[in-house]
Short mmCIF file of C-alpha atoms in Angstrom, two decimals:
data_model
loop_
_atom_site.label_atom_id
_atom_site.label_comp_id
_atom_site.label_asym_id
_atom_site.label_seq_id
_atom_site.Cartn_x
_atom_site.Cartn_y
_atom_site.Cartn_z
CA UNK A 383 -21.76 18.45 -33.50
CA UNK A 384 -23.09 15.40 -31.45
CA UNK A 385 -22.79 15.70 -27.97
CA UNK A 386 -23.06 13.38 -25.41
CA UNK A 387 -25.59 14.69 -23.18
CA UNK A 388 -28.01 14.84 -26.32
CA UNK A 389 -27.36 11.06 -26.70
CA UNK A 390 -28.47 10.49 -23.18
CA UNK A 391 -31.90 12.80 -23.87
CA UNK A 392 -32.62 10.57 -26.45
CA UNK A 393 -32.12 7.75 -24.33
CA UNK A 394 -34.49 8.98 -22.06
CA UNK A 395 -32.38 9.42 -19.11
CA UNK A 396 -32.47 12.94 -17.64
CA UNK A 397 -29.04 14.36 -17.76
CA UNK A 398 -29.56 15.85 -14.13
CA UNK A 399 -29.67 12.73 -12.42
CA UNK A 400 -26.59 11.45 -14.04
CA UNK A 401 -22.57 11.69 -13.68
CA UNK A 402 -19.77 10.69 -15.44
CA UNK A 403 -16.91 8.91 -14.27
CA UNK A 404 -13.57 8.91 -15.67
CA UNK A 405 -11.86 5.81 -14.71
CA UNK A 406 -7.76 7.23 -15.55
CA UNK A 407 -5.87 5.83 -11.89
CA UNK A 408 -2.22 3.83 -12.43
CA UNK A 409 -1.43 1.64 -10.01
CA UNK A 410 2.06 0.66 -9.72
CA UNK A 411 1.92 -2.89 -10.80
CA UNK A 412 0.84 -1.11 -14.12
CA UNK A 413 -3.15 -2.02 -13.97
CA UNK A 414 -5.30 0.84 -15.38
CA UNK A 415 -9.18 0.89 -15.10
CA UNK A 416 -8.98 0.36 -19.18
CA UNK A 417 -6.68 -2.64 -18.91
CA UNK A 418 -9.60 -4.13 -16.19
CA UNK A 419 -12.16 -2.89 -18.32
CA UNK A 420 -10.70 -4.83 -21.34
CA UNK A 421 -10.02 -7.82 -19.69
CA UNK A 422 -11.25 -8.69 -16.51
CA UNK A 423 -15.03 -6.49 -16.69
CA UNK A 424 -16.20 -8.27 -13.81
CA UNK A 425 -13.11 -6.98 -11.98
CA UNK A 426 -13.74 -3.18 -12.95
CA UNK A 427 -17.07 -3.67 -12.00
CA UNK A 428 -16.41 -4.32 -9.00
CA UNK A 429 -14.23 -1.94 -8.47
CA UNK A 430 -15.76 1.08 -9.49
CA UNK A 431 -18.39 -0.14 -7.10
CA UNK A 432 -16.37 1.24 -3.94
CA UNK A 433 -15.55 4.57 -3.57
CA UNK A 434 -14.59 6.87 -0.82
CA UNK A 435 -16.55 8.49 1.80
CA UNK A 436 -15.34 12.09 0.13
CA UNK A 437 -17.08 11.24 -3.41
CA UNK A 438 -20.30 10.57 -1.73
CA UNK A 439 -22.26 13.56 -2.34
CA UNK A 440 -20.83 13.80 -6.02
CA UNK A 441 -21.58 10.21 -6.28
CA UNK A 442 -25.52 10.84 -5.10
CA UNK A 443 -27.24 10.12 -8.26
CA UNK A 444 -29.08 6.92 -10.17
CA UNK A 445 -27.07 7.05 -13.08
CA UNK A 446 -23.36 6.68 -13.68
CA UNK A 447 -22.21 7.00 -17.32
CA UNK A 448 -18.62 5.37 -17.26
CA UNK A 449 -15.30 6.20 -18.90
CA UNK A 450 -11.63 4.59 -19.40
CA UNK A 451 -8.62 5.93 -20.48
CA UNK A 452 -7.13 3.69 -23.09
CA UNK A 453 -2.89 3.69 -23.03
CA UNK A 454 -2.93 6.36 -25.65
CA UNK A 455 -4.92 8.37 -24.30
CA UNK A 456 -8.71 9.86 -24.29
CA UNK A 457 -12.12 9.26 -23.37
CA UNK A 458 -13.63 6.13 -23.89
CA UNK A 459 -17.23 4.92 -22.74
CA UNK A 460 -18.03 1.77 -20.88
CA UNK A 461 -20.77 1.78 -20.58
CA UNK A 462 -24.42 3.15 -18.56
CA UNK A 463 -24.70 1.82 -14.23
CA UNK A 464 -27.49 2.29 -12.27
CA UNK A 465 -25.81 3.06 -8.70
CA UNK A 466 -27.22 3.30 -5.18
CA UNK A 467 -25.41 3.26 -2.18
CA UNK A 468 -25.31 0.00 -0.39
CA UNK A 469 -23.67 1.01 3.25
CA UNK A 470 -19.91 0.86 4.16
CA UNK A 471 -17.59 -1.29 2.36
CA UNK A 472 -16.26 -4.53 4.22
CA UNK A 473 -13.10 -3.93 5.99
CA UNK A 474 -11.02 -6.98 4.04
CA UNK A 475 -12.23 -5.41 0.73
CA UNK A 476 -9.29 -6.20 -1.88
CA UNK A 477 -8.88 -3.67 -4.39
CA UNK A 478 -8.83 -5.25 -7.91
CA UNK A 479 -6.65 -2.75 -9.46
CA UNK A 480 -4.31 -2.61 -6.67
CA UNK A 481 -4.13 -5.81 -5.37
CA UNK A 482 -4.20 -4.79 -1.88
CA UNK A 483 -6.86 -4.01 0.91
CA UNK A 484 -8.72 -0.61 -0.19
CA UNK A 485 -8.45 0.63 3.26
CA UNK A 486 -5.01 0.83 3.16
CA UNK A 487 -5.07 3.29 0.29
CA UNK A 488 -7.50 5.64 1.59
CA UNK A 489 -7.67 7.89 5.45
CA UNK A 490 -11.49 8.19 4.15
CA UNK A 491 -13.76 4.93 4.67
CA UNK A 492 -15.27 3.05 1.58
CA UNK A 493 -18.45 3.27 0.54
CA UNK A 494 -20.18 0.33 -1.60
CA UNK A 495 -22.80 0.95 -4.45
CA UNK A 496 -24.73 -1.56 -5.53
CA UNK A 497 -24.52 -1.10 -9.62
CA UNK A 498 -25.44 -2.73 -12.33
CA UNK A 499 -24.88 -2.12 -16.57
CA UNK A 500 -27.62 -0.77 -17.73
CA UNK A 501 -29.14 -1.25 -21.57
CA UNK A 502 -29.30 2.86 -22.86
CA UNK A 503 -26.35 3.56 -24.82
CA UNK A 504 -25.14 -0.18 -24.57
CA UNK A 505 -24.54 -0.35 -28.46
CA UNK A 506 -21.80 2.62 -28.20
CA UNK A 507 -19.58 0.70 -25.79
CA UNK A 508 -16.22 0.88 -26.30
CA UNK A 509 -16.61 2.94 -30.02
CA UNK A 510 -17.80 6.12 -28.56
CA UNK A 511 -14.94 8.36 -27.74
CA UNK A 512 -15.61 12.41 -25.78
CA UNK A 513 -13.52 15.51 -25.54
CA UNK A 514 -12.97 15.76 -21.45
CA UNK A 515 -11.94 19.02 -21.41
CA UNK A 516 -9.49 20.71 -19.54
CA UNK A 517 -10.53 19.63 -15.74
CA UNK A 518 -8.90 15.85 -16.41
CA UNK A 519 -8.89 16.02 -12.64
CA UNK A 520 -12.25 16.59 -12.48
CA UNK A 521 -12.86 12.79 -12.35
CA UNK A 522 -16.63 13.40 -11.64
CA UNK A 523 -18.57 15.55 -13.97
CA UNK A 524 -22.04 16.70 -14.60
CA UNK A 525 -23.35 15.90 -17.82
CA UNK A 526 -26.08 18.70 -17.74
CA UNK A 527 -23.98 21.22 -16.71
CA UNK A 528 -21.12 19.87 -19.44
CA UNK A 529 -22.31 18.41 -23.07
CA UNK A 530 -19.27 16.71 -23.87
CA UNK A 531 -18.51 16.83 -27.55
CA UNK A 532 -18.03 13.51 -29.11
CA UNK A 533 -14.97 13.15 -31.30
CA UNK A 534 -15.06 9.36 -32.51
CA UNK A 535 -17.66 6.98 -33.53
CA UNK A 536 -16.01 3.75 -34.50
CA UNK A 537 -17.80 0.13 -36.32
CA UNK A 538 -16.39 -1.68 -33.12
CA UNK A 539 -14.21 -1.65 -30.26
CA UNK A 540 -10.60 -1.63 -31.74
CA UNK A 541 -6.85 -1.63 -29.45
CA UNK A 542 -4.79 0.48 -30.33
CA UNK A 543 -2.31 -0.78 -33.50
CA UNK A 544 1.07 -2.40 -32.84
CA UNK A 545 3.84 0.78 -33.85
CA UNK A 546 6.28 -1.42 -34.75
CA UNK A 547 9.77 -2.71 -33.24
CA UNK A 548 10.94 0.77 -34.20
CA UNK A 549 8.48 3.20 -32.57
CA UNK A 550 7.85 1.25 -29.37
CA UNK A 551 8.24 2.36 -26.55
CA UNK A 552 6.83 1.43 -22.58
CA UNK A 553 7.43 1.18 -19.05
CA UNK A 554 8.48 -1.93 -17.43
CA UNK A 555 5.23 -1.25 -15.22
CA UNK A 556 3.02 -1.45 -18.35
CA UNK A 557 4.63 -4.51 -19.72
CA UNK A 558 1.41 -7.18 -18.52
CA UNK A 559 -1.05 -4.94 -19.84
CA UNK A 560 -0.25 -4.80 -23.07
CA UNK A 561 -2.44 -5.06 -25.78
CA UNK A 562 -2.39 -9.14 -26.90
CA UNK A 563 -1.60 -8.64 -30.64
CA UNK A 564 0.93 -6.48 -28.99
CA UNK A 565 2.51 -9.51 -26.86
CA UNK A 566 2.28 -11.26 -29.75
CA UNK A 567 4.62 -9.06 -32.13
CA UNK A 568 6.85 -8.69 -28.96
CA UNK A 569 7.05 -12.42 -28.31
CA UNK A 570 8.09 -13.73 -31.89
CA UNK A 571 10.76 -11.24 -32.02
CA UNK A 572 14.53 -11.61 -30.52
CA UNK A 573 17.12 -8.92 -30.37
CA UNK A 574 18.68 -5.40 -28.51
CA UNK A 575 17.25 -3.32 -26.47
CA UNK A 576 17.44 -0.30 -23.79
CA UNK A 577 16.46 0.39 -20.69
CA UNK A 578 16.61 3.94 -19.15
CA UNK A 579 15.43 5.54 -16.02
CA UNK A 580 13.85 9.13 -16.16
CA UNK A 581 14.55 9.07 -12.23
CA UNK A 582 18.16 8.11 -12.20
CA UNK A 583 19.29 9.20 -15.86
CA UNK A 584 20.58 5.81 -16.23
CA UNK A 585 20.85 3.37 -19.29
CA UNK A 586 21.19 -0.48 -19.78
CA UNK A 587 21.81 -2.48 -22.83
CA UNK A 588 20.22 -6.14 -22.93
CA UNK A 589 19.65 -8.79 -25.42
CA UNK A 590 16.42 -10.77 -25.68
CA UNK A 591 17.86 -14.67 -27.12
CA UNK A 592 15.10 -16.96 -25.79
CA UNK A 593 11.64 -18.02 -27.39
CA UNK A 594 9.54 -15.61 -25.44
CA UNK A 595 11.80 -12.81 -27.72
CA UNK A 596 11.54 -9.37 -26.43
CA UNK A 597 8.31 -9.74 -24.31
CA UNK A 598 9.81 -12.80 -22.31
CA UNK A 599 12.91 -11.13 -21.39
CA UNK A 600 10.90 -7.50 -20.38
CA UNK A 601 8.55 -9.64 -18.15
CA UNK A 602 11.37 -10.50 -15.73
CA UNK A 603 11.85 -7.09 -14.98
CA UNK A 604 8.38 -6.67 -14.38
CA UNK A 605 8.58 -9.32 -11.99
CA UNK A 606 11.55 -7.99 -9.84
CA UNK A 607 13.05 -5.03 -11.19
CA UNK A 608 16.11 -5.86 -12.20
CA UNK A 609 15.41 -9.38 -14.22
CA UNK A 610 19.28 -11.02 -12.55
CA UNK A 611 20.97 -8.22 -13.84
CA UNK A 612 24.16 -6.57 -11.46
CA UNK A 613 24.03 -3.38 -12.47
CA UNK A 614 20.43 -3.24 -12.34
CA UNK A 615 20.31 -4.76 -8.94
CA UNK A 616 22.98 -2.18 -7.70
CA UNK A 617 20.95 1.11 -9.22
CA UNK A 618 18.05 2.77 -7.46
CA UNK A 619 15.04 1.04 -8.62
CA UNK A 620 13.28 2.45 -11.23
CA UNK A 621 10.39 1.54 -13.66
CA UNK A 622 12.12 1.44 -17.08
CA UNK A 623 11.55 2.65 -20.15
CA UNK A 624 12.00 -0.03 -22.71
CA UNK A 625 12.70 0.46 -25.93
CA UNK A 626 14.46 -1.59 -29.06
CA UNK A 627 17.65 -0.78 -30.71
CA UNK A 628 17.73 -3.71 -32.91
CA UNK A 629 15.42 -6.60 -34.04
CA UNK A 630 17.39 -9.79 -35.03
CA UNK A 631 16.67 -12.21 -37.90
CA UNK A 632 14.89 -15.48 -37.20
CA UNK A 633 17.71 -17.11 -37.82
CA UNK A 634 20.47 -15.17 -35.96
CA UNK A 635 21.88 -17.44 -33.32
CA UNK A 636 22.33 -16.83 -29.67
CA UNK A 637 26.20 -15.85 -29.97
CA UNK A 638 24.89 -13.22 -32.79
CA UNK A 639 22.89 -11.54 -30.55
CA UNK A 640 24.84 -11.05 -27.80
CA UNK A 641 27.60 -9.68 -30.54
CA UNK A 642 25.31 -7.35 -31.62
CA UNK A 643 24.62 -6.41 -27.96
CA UNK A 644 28.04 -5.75 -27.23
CA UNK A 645 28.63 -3.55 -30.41
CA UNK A 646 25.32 -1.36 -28.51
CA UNK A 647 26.78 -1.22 -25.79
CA UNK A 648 30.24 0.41 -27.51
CA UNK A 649 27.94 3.08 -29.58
CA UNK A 650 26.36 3.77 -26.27
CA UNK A 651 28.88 3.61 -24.08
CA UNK A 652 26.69 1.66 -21.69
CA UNK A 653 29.35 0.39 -19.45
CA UNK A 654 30.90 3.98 -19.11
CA UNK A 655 27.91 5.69 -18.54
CA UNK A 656 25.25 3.34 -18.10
CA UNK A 657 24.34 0.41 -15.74
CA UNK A 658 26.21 -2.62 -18.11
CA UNK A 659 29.03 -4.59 -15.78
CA UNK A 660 30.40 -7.18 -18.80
#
């Protein structure tokens, strides 16, 4: 079996003087390191390039071989960084996955590396996938104390397929990082669909009429919550699973779909037992 550590031998870069980094934090807008990664690389560049004050001495080496953890799950590389510490991190630093000041997120001070993509191993970005292990913690890990087995090899970088209206599920937090094909399905569909909360066992029944279908209706909720609705506005807040009871024709009119909504909301005895008002 290939291992990863053998691929960086071959590469010529001494495993000793390298560590990988498994980029797998949520924040709560729903960013990931893999949704930066995919996107906005400059952006996870950057901020993989700060760390805290407690991960300097794990951090102490040339090399940093980095991973992301795609929405599905795994290890995927993204590539090789040369890395050397460039001093304390400027107080106003922004976080790019959280939006806010790092310094706020952290009782330990920043440091700032100065990093930079390397070429070695550039050709398996984003197509080679590695068993982690057990210690998913274990964010930072020693490649020649660990070979990592590899478990995928793929032609090209490829998102993950679109389940179909049936088998979807998300969180309202993971709603703007979908994948775009994704969006795309989610957009050009209209129809019902539920909303429950693992934190306050509650459910909602809602109809998506408008052009943006499902997606546009799901991203007001990602906006503020509770997208105008009473019930939603009067519950704990929560971040929603979504899901789709129903997908509606093309041509199914506005009045359809809410009468299919209320018919839902019957079967599930939403108003009962749920978070629906009308």
């Amino acid at each position: 079996m290939l291992r990863f550590t053998d691929l960086l031998v071959n590469a010529g870069l001494e495993p000793s003087r390298v560590r990988m980094l498994r980029h797998q934090t949520r924040a709560p807008n729903g960013q990931t390191p893999y949704v930066l990664w995919r996107d906005r690389l400059p952006a996870f560049e950057e901020y993989q390039s700060v760390q805290t004050l407690r991960n300097r001495a794990s951090l102490a080496v040339p090399i940093w071989a980095s991973f992301v953890v795609p929405p599905s799950g795994g290890t995927l590389f993204a590539g090789i960084y040369s890395a050397e510490r460039d001093g304390v991190a400027d107080a106003g630093w922004i976080d790019p996955l959280f939006g806010v000041a790092g310094a706020s997120l952290t009782r330990d001070g920043l440091d700032r590396y100065r990093t930079a993509r390397a070429i070695e191993l550039e050709g398996y970005i984003g197509r080679l996938w590695i068993e982690w292990g057990a210690g998913a913690r274990s964010w930072v890990q020693r490649p020649d104390r660990q070979n990592k087995p590899i478990v995928e090899l793929t032609r090209a970088f490829r998102e993950d397929s679109f389940p179909g209206y049936t088998h979807f599920l998300a969180n309202i937090s993971e709603i703007n990082s979908l994948p775009l094909t994704w969006v795309s399905a989610l957009r050009a569909a209209r129809g019902v669909y539920l909303l429950t909360s693992a934190k306050t066992k509650e459910q909602y029944v809602g109809s998506a009429t408008g052009d943006g279908g499902f997606f546009g209706r799901w991203a007001n909720y990602a906006q503020d919550g509770h997208g105008g609705n009473i019930g939603l506005k009067s519950s704990e807040p929560s971040d929603y699973q979504v899901s789709i009871l129903e997908v509606s024709g093309s041509a199914a009119s506005h009045e359809e779909i809410l009468a299919i909504e209320q018919l839902w909301k019957r079967k599930l005895q939403s108003r009962e037992m749920g978070l629906n008002r009308n």
